[in-house]
XYZ file of N, CA and C in Angstrom:
390
model
N 4.996 -8.542 18.697
C 4.798 -7.717 17.507
C 3.610 -6.818 17.752
N 3.787 -5.506 17.516
C 2.715 -4.529 17.722
C 1.846 -4.440 16.506
N 0.557 -4.227 16.762
C -0.423 -4.145 15.688
C -1.087 -2.790 15.729
N -0.869 -2.008 14.657
C -1.493 -0.709 14.515
C -2.342 -0.821 13.235
N -3.529 -0.226 13.238
C -4.539 -0.418 12.177
C -4.041 -0.945 10.819
N -4.244 -2.252 10.643
C -3.929 -2.875 9.384
C -2.488 -3.304 9.147
N -1.574 -3.047 10.044
C -0.171 -3.432 9.846
C 0.444 -3.987 11.129
N 1.379 -4.896 10.955
C 2.171 -5.413 12.048
C 3.506 -4.732 12.005
N 3.922 -4.086 13.065
C 5.161 -3.340 13.087
C 6.302 -4.289 13.481
N 7.450 -4.141 12.831
C 8.626 -4.940 13.150
C 9.159 -4.484 14.476
N 9.361 -5.405 15.468
C 9.667 -4.973 16.825
C 11.071 -4.366 16.975
N 12.043 -4.768 16.150
C 13.386 -4.251 16.394
C 13.756 -3.053 15.523
N 12.759 -2.318 14.999
C 13.015 -1.093 14.245
C 12.625 0.101 15.094
N 13.196 1.248 14.737
C 12.833 2.484 15.439
C 11.394 2.836 15.146
N 10.755 3.523 16.084
C 9.340 3.847 15.946
C 9.081 4.686 14.690
N 9.974 5.631 14.398
C 9.760 6.514 13.252
C 9.823 5.726 11.950
N 10.724 4.765 11.843
C 10.845 3.963 10.651
C 9.740 2.950 10.530
N 9.381 2.305 11.618
C 8.347 1.267 11.607
C 6.953 1.868 11.314
N 6.731 3.086 11.793
C 5.404 3.686 11.523
C 5.191 4.096 10.096
N 6.253 4.212 9.315
C 6.094 4.541 7.883
C 5.568 3.304 7.114
N 5.533 2.125 7.737
C 4.987 0.940 7.089
C 3.452 1.015 7.025
N 2.867 1.867 7.848
C 1.395 2.052 7.798
C 1.114 2.857 6.544
N 0.222 2.345 5.672
C -0.066 3.091 4.479
C -0.795 4.362 4.814
N -0.327 5.475 4.264
C -0.904 6.783 4.588
C -0.052 7.606 5.519
N 1.022 7.031 6.066
C 1.939 7.744 6.944
C 3.319 7.701 6.333
N 3.817 8.869 5.997
C 5.130 8.963 5.418
C 6.154 9.360 6.498
N 7.414 9.599 6.110
C 8.440 9.923 7.065
C 8.121 11.213 7.851
N 7.601 12.223 7.188
C 7.324 13.487 7.844
C 6.256 13.353 8.908
N 5.183 12.690 8.576
C 4.061 12.513 9.491
C 4.479 11.594 10.672
N 5.367 10.594 10.387
C 5.834 9.718 11.446
C 6.663 10.510 12.481
N 7.479 11.419 12.020
C 8.274 12.279 12.918
C 7.369 13.187 13.712
N 6.321 13.746 13.087
C 5.415 14.621 13.803
C 4.696 13.886 14.896
N 4.220 12.650 14.647
C 3.543 11.871 15.680
C 4.502 11.549 16.828
N 5.715 11.144 16.465
C 6.701 10.819 17.529
C 7.023 12.019 18.386
N 7.216 13.185 17.782
C 7.511 14.412 18.537
C 6.324 14.841 19.421
N 5.111 14.683 18.896
C 3.921 15.070 19.594
C 3.719 14.257 20.890
N 4.153 12.984 20.866
C 4.062 12.121 22.008
C 5.324 12.134 22.906
N 6.361 12.755 22.413
C 7.598 12.816 23.188
C 8.340 11.486 23.210
N 8.248 10.714 22.184
C 8.992 9.452 22.058
C 10.380 9.761 21.591
N 11.400 9.148 22.189
C 12.803 9.379 21.839
C 13.167 8.958 20.429
N 14.299 9.489 19.963
C 14.730 9.189 18.585
C 15.069 7.724 18.369
N 15.709 7.094 19.312
C 16.181 5.745 19.150
C 15.261 4.692 19.790
N 14.089 5.043 20.149
C 13.162 4.122 20.787
C 12.696 3.057 19.768
N 12.805 1.812 20.168
C 12.402 0.713 19.309
C 10.925 0.365 19.586
N 10.323 -0.334 18.678
C 8.898 -0.680 18.799
C 8.668 -1.591 19.992
N 9.576 -2.556 20.218
C 9.382 -3.471 21.348
C 9.448 -2.798 22.698
N 10.024 -1.598 22.760
C 10.123 -0.870 24.032
C 8.826 -0.085 24.363
N 7.918 0.008 23.389
C 6.647 0.728 23.638
C 5.685 -0.116 24.464
N 4.975 0.543 25.341
C 3.964 -0.130 26.132
C 2.664 -0.128 25.342
N 1.678 -0.923 25.770
C 0.384 -0.946 25.117
C -0.283 0.421 25.184
N -0.128 1.082 26.307
C -0.705 2.438 26.489
C -0.104 3.405 25.456
N 1.220 3.292 25.209
C 1.884 4.193 24.279
C 1.412 3.946 22.843
N 1.211 2.660 22.496
C 0.721 2.295 21.152
C -0.681 2.855 20.961
N -1.526 2.751 22.003
C -2.866 3.318 21.915
C -2.803 4.825 21.731
N -1.852 5.476 22.358
C -1.671 6.933 22.164
C -1.314 7.258 20.720
N -0.413 6.451 20.131
C -0.035 6.688 18.739
C -1.255 6.580 17.828
N -2.087 5.547 18.027
C -3.275 5.368 17.211
C -4.213 6.568 17.388
N -4.367 7.041 18.657
C -5.238 8.160 18.921
C -4.746 9.437 18.229
N -3.440 9.663 18.251
C -2.872 10.880 17.647
C -3.046 10.833 16.109
N -2.884 9.675 15.549
C -3.058 9.512 14.054
C -4.502 9.847 13.713
N -5.463 9.353 14.471
C -6.870 9.618 14.203
C -7.253 11.070 14.451
N -6.632 11.732 15.469
C -6.938 13.127 15.740
C -6.448 14.036 14.637
N -5.368 13.657 13.994
C -4.806 14.516 12.913
C -5.574 14.356 11.607
N -6.712 13.675 11.654
C -7.558 13.475 10.460
C -6.759 12.799 9.328
N -5.897 11.878 9.689
C -5.116 11.162 8.659
C -5.881 9.941 8.208
N -5.996 9.782 6.909
C -6.594 8.571 6.350
C -5.519 7.504 6.361
N -5.824 6.362 6.979
C -4.841 5.314 7.122
C -5.416 4.010 6.601
N -4.583 3.203 5.977
C -4.841 1.861 5.574
C -6.163 1.705 4.772
N -7.123 1.003 5.283
C -8.341 0.712 4.494
C -9.155 1.951 4.201
N -9.132 2.953 5.117
C -9.839 4.202 4.875
C -9.240 4.934 3.677
N -7.929 4.920 3.600
C -7.203 5.534 2.471
C -7.525 4.827 1.171
N -7.543 3.490 1.196
C -7.854 2.717 -0.010
C -9.263 2.979 -0.482
N -10.206 3.124 0.487
C -11.602 3.408 0.145
C -11.721 4.792 -0.495
N -10.853 5.721 -0.127
C -10.841 7.050 -0.696
C -10.259 7.074 -2.122
N -9.252 6.273 -2.341
C -8.529 6.287 -3.623
C -9.267 5.493 -4.700
N -9.852 4.380 -4.361
C -10.492 3.485 -5.324
C -11.540 4.166 -6.198
N -12.476 4.935 -5.670
C -13.428 5.614 -6.547
C -12.781 6.601 -7.545
N -11.699 7.227 -7.105
C -10.999 8.158 -8.013
C -10.410 7.424 -9.204
N -9.850 6.230 -8.946
C -9.290 5.441 -10.043
C -10.406 4.972 -10.956
N -11.521 4.510 -10.387
C -12.668 4.067 -11.225
C -13.222 5.192 -12.059
N -13.227 6.411 -11.506
C -13.707 7.580 -12.240
C -12.800 7.882 -13.433
N -11.477 7.796 -13.247
C -10.538 8.010 -14.319
C -10.744 6.991 -15.440
N -10.979 5.752 -15.069
C -11.210 4.687 -16.034
C -12.509 4.943 -16.806
N -13.571 5.329 -16.087
C -14.878 5.492 -16.691
C -14.912 6.667 -17.693
N -14.154 7.751 -17.428
C -14.177 8.864 -18.356
C -13.041 8.772 -19.397
N -12.429 7.622 -19.456
C -11.433 7.302 -20.499
C -10.259 8.260 -20.497
N -9.770 8.626 -19.352
C -8.596 9.426 -19.240
C -7.344 8.560 -19.487
N -6.244 9.199 -19.846
C -4.992 8.456 -20.127
C -4.549 7.739 -18.856
N -4.610 8.391 -17.713
C -4.198 7.778 -16.443
C -5.111 6.581 -16.092
N -6.366 6.673 -16.432
C -7.290 5.587 -16.210
C -6.936 4.358 -17.059
N -6.571 4.626 -18.314
C -6.143 3.557 -19.190
C -4.878 2.861 -18.654
N -3.932 3.670 -18.156
C -2.700 3.106 -17.621
C -2.980 2.313 -16.355
N -3.907 2.771 -15.512
C -4.302 2.009 -14.337
C -4.867 0.649 -14.779
N -5.793 0.690 -15.736
C -6.468 -0.522 -16.191
C -5.486 -1.506 -16.771
N -4.493 -0.997 -17.530
C -3.498 -1.859 -18.165
C -2.405 -2.303 -17.218
N -2.329 -1.700 -16.017
C -1.301 -2.036 -15.060
C 0.062 -1.512 -15.425
N 0.130 -0.379 -16.069
C 1.349 0.225 -16.512
C 1.692 1.457 -15.681
N 2.937 1.974 -15.736
C 3.270 3.185 -14.968
C 2.450 4.379 -15.449
N 2.101 5.284 -14.509
C 1.207 6.373 -14.815
C 1.873 7.671 -15.147
N 3.024 7.908 -14.614
C 3.604 9.241 -14.633
C 4.792 9.382 -15.577
N 4.725 8.753 -16.724
C 5.737 8.989 -17.741
C 7.018 8.187 -17.600
N 7.041 7.178 -16.736
C 8.218 6.379 -16.568
C 8.449 5.500 -17.782
N 9.706 5.136 -17.951
C 10.108 4.294 -19.058
C 9.519 2.883 -18.857
N 8.995 2.302 -19.937
C 8.399 0.991 -19.835
C 9.152 -0.105 -20.546
N 10.117 0.281 -21.384
C 10.847 -0.718 -22.189
C 11.653 -1.629 -21.299
N 12.331 -1.070 -20.309
C 13.175 -1.913 -19.445
C 12.804 -1.826 -17.960
N 12.266 -0.749 -17.496
C 12.134 -0.551 -16.048
C 10.734 -0.622 -15.457
N 9.802 -1.238 -16.119
C 8.456 -1.300 -15.568
C 8.155 -2.616 -14.933
N 9.170 -3.225 -14.340
C 9.012 -4.548 -13.746
C 8.092 -4.527 -12.530
N 8.182 -3.523 -11.729
C 7.386 -3.494 -10.473
C 5.901 -3.412 -10.755
N 5.490 -2.643 -11.754
C 4.074 -2.522 -12.032
C 3.557 -3.725 -12.851
N 4.471 -4.417 -13.519
C 4.032 -5.575 -14.324
C 3.945 -6.866 -13.496
N 4.482 -6.860 -12.289
C 4.473 -8.092 -11.478
C 3.091 -8.609 -11.234
N 2.146 -7.676 -10.979
C 0.797 -8.105 -10.637
C 0.052 -8.696 -11.821
N 0.553 -8.500 -13.031
C -0.155 -9.005 -14.213
C 0.296 -10.408 -14.604
N 1.262 -10.984 -13.916
C 1.776 -12.297 -14.297
C 0.757 -13.367 -13.957
N 0.416 -14.158 -14.937
C -0.460 -15.289 -14.725
C -0.141 -16.341 -15.753
N -0.537 -17.558 -15.452
C -0.202 -18.647 -16.376
C -1.218 -18.696 -17.503
N -0.703 -18.984 -18.662
C -1.577 -19.058 -19.825
C -1.957 -20.540 -20.018
N -3.229 -20.813 -20.075
C -3.687 -22.162 -20.233
C -3.883 -22.475 -21.713
N -3.431 -23.615 -22.093
C -3.604 -24.030 -23.468
C -5.054 -24.486 -23.665
N -5.590 -24.210 -24.846
C -6.969 -24.720 -25.095
C -6.941 -26.230 -25.259
N -7.911 -26.833 -24.677
C -7.967 -28.307 -24.766
C -8.852 -28.699 -25.971
N -8.269 -29.561 -26.756
C -9.004 -29.996 -27.948
C -9.683 -31.327 -27.638
N -10.926 -31.394 -28.016
C -11.699 -32.618 -27.823
C -11.722 -33.377 -29.150
N -11.334 -34.641 -29.081
C -11.347 -35.470 -30.282
C -12.780 -35.804 -30.665
N -13.077 -35.635 -31.912
C -14.384 -35.990 -32.410
C -14.453 -37.474 -32.665
N -15.380 -38.126 -32.045
C -15.528 -39.578 -32.249
C -16.653 -39.804 -33.266
N -16.375 -40.663 -34.188
C -17.354 -41.056 -35.148
C -18.013 -42.380 -34.697
N -19.224 -42.357 -34.426
C -19.899 -43.599 -33.971
C -21.083 -43.924 -34.846
């Protein structure tokens, strides 16, 4: 299994599809990287050599692409700023609800998954008269 900054790539997938699993790289950027290195269309991840994987990492860094933890570090202060200035999007972030006008009555299951937690019942202590 190949390891590229912060992600493990599935070995039996095509390079272009597997590289989209890296946060910050979409389909378009994955194709650009593949074409820049001259990797074939049907090349699988397990067919790549260690040297080729290092080249992929180098090309991603040369293109000034924010990837994985760098991208998260860039986004997090923006979300905190929205929350601190009481913007609508900040409130939706804080509440864990969809931000861009999606329906919440039936289809907000994906954003509500992270909010599931067990509710603990309050424990009552019996008063003893002594």
